[in-house]
């Protein structure tokens, strides 16, 4: 059995690491914008380029994440037909406004509930449980803060420049947390696949036929 989410997971991991690098650069340039305007003016064009590229990467990251989430749930259902969240159900939980406030937490807490009882994934389940609240609340805070900053850029009202620094800092932390969660889920899926394969091998003889008890 080959995990359907394997390729998408590797791509998601690469994009998250790339996003972290760009987030660090953006944090540095924003720091200069707030505390050293003269030096910032010298790198202004570079910062504009980074901002545009970072935004493009952000939207691509969302697409890859949704593909990975869908395929990861296909794997979970295939590994355990009793798994309660379908691939489409997982997408609905994170994409539908308002519903996603409950859905995001439910997606990862259900994974934790599934990983915890199995010996090989118990530790990973415990690790995922620790990161879930950090991811959930950081996502809500950064999403709300980014909306505020977006509206301020349209001239509706003014905000403190330090708020941009706070926003980029929280974005960076969120990316680190999310990368850790993706790594945990991918490792757990690998281990669950091994368990599933062991069960299949244990029920078949060397010729591939079902074992017959004596």
Coordinates of C-alpha atoms in Angstrom, one line a residue:
X1 CA 0.0 0.0 0.0
X2 CA 1.3 3.5 -0.9
X3 CA 0.0 6.5 1.0
X4 CA -1.9 8.8 -1.3
X5 CA -0.8 11.9 0.7
X6 CA 2.9 11.1 0.5
X7 CA 3.8 13.4 -2.5
X8 CA 1.5 16.2 -1.4
X9 CA 2.9 16.0 2.1
X10 CA 6.5 16.3 0.9
X11 CA 5.5 19.3 -1.3
X12 CA 3.6 20.9 1.6
X13 CA 6.6 20.5 3.9
X14 CA 8.9 22.2 1.3
X15 CA 6.5 25.1 0.8
X16 CA 6.2 25.5 4.6
X17 CA 10.0 25.7 5.0
X18 CA 10.1 28.2 2.1
X19 CA 7.4 30.2 3.7
X20 CA 9.3 30.3 7.0
X21 CA 12.4 31.6 5.3
X22 CA 10.3 34.4 3.6
X23 CA 8.5 35.1 6.9
X24 CA 11.9 35.6 8.6
X25 CA 13.0 38.0 5.8
X26 CA 9.8 39.9 6.0
X27 CA 10.1 40.1 9.8
X28 CA 13.6 41.6 9.4
X29 CA 12.5 44.1 6.8
X30 CA 9.5 45.1 8.9
X31 CA 11.7 45.6 11.9
X32 CA 13.9 48.0 9.8
X33 CA 10.7 49.7 8.6
X34 CA 9.6 50.4 12.2
X35 CA 13.0 51.2 13.8
X36 CA 15.4 52.3 11.0
X37 CA 13.5 54.0 8.2
X38 CA 16.6 55.3 6.5
X39 CA 18.1 51.8 6.1
X40 CA 14.7 50.4 5.1
X41 CA 14.4 52.9 2.2
X42 CA 17.6 51.4 0.8
X43 CA 16.0 48.0 0.6
X44 CA 12.5 49.1 -0.2
X45 CA 12.3 47.5 -3.6
X46 CA 13.7 44.3 -2.3
X47 CA 11.0 44.3 0.4
X48 CA 8.3 44.9 -2.2
X49 CA 9.6 41.9 -4.2
X50 CA 9.6 39.7 -1.1
X51 CA 6.1 40.8 -0.2
X52 CA 4.7 39.9 -3.6
X53 CA 6.5 36.6 -3.8
X54 CA 5.5 35.7 -0.2
X55 CA 1.8 36.4 -1.0
X56 CA 2.0 34.2 -4.1
X57 CA 3.6 31.5 -2.0
X58 CA 0.9 31.9 0.6
X59 CA -1.9 31.2 -1.8
X60 CA -0.1 28.2 -3.4
X61 CA 0.5 26.9 0.2
X62 CA -3.3 27.0 0.8
X63 CA -4.0 25.0 -2.3
X64 CA -1.3 22.4 -1.6
X65 CA -2.5 22.2 2.0
X66 CA -6.1 21.4 0.9
X67 CA -4.9 18.8 -1.5
X68 CA -2.8 17.2 1.3
X69 CA -5.6 17.3 3.8
X70 CA -8.0 15.6 1.3
X71 CA -5.5 12.9 0.5
X72 CA -4.4 12.4 4.1
X73 CA -8.1 11.7 5.0
X74 CA -8.3 9.3 2.1
X75 CA -5.4 7.5 3.7
X76 CA -7.0 7.6 7.1
X77 CA -10.3 6.1 5.8
X78 CA -8.4 3.4 3.8
X79 CA -6.3 2.5 6.8
X80 CA -9.4 2.4 9.1
X81 CA -12.8 2.2 7.4
X82 CA -14.4 3.4 10.7
X83 CA -12.5 6.7 10.6
X84 CA -15.3 9.3 11.2
X85 CA -14.2 12.1 8.8
X86 CA -14.3 11.7 5.1
X87 CA -11.9 13.6 2.7
X88 CA -14.8 15.9 1.6
X89 CA -15.9 16.3 5.2
X90 CA -12.3 17.4 6.2
X91 CA -12.3 20.1 3.4
X92 CA -15.7 21.3 4.5
X93 CA -14.5 21.6 8.1
X94 CA -11.7 24.0 7.2
X95 CA -13.1 25.8 4.2
X96 CA -16.7 26.8 5.2
X97 CA -16.8 30.1 7.1
X98 CA -18.1 30.0 10.7
X99 CA -18.3 26.2 10.5
X100 CA -14.5 26.1 10.3
X101 CA -14.3 27.6 13.8
X102 CA -15.4 24.2 15.1
X103 CA -14.2 22.2 12.1
X104 CA -10.5 23.1 12.3
X105 CA -10.3 21.9 15.9
X106 CA -12.4 18.8 15.1
X107 CA -10.1 17.7 12.2
X108 CA -6.9 17.5 14.3
X109 CA -8.5 16.4 17.6
X110 CA -10.1 13.5 15.7
X111 CA -6.6 12.6 14.4
X112 CA -5.4 12.7 18.0
X113 CA -8.2 10.4 19.1
X114 CA -7.3 8.0 16.3
X115 CA -3.5 8.0 16.9
X116 CA -3.7 7.8 20.8
X117 CA -5.0 4.2 21.3
X118 CA -2.4 2.7 18.9
X119 CA 0.9 1.9 20.5
X120 CA 3.1 2.9 17.6
X121 CA 1.4 6.3 17.2
X122 CA 0.5 7.0 20.8
X123 CA 3.4 9.4 21.4
X124 CA 2.8 11.2 18.1
X125 CA -0.9 11.6 19.1
X126 CA 0.2 13.2 22.4
X127 CA 2.5 15.6 20.6
X128 CA -0.3 16.5 18.2
X129 CA -2.6 17.2 21.2
X130 CA -0.1 19.8 22.5
X131 CA 0.1 21.7 19.2
X132 CA -3.6 21.8 18.4
X133 CA -4.6 24.7 20.7
X134 CA -1.5 26.7 19.7
X135 CA -2.3 26.2 16.0
X136 CA -6.0 26.9 16.5
X137 CA -5.7 30.2 18.4
X138 CA -2.7 31.4 16.5
X139 CA -4.6 30.9 13.3
X140 CA -7.6 32.9 14.6
X141 CA -5.4 35.7 15.9
X142 CA -3.2 36.0 12.8
X143 CA -6.2 35.8 10.5
X144 CA -8.0 38.6 12.4
X145 CA -4.9 40.7 12.6
X146 CA -4.2 40.4 8.9
X147 CA -7.7 41.5 8.1
X148 CA -7.2 44.6 10.3
X149 CA -3.9 45.4 8.5
X150 CA -5.5 44.8 5.1
X151 CA -8.3 47.3 5.8
X152 CA -5.7 49.8 7.1
X153 CA -3.9 49.6 3.9
X154 CA -7.0 50.7 2.0
X155 CA -7.0 53.9 4.1
X156 CA -10.1 53.1 6.2
X157 CA -8.1 53.8 9.4
X158 CA -4.5 53.9 10.7
X159 CA -2.8 51.4 12.8
X160 CA 0.5 51.4 14.6
X161 CA 3.5 50.2 12.6
X162 CA 4.4 47.9 15.5
X163 CA 1.2 46.0 14.7
X164 CA 2.9 44.9 11.4
X165 CA 5.8 43.6 13.4
X166 CA 3.5 41.7 15.7
X167 CA 1.6 40.2 12.7
X168 CA 4.8 38.9 11.0
X169 CA 6.1 37.5 14.3
X170 CA 2.9 35.6 14.9
X171 CA 2.8 34.4 11.3
X172 CA 6.2 33.0 11.7
X173 CA 5.3 31.1 14.9
X174 CA 2.2 29.8 13.2
X175 CA 4.2 28.4 10.3
X176 CA 6.6 26.6 12.7
X177 CA 3.7 25.1 14.6
X178 CA 1.9 24.0 11.4
X179 CA 5.1 22.5 10.0
X180 CA 5.5 20.5 13.2
X181 CA 1.8 19.3 13.0
X182 CA 2.2 18.2 9.4
X183 CA 5.4 16.3 10.3
X184 CA 3.6 14.5 13.1
X185 CA 0.6 13.5 10.9
X186 CA 2.9 12.3 8.1
X187 CA 5.0 10.2 10.5
X188 CA 1.8 8.8 12.1
X189 CA 0.4 7.8 8.7
X190 CA 3.6 6.0 7.9
X191 CA 3.4 4.0 11.1
X192 CA -0.3 3.2 10.6
X193 CA 0.5 1.9 7.2
X194 CA 3.1 -0.4 8.7
X195 CA 0.5 -1.7 11.2
X196 CA -2.0 -2.2 8.4
X197 CA 0.5 -4.1 6.3
X198 CA 1.5 -6.3 9.2
X199 CA -2.1 -7.2 9.7
X200 CA -2.5 -8.1 6.0
X201 CA 0.7 -10.1 6.1
X202 CA -0.4 -11.9 9.2
X203 CA -3.7 -13.0 7.6
X204 CA -2.0 -14.4 4.5
X205 CA 0.4 -17.2 3.9
X206 CA 3.6 -16.9 1.8
X207 CA 1.6 -17.7 -1.4
X208 CA -0.7 -14.7 -0.8
X209 CA -3.6 -16.9 0.1
X210 CA -5.6 -16.4 3.4
X211 CA -4.2 -18.4 6.2
X212 CA -6.3 -21.4 7.3
X213 CA -6.2 -22.3 11.0
X214 CA -5.5 -25.9 11.8

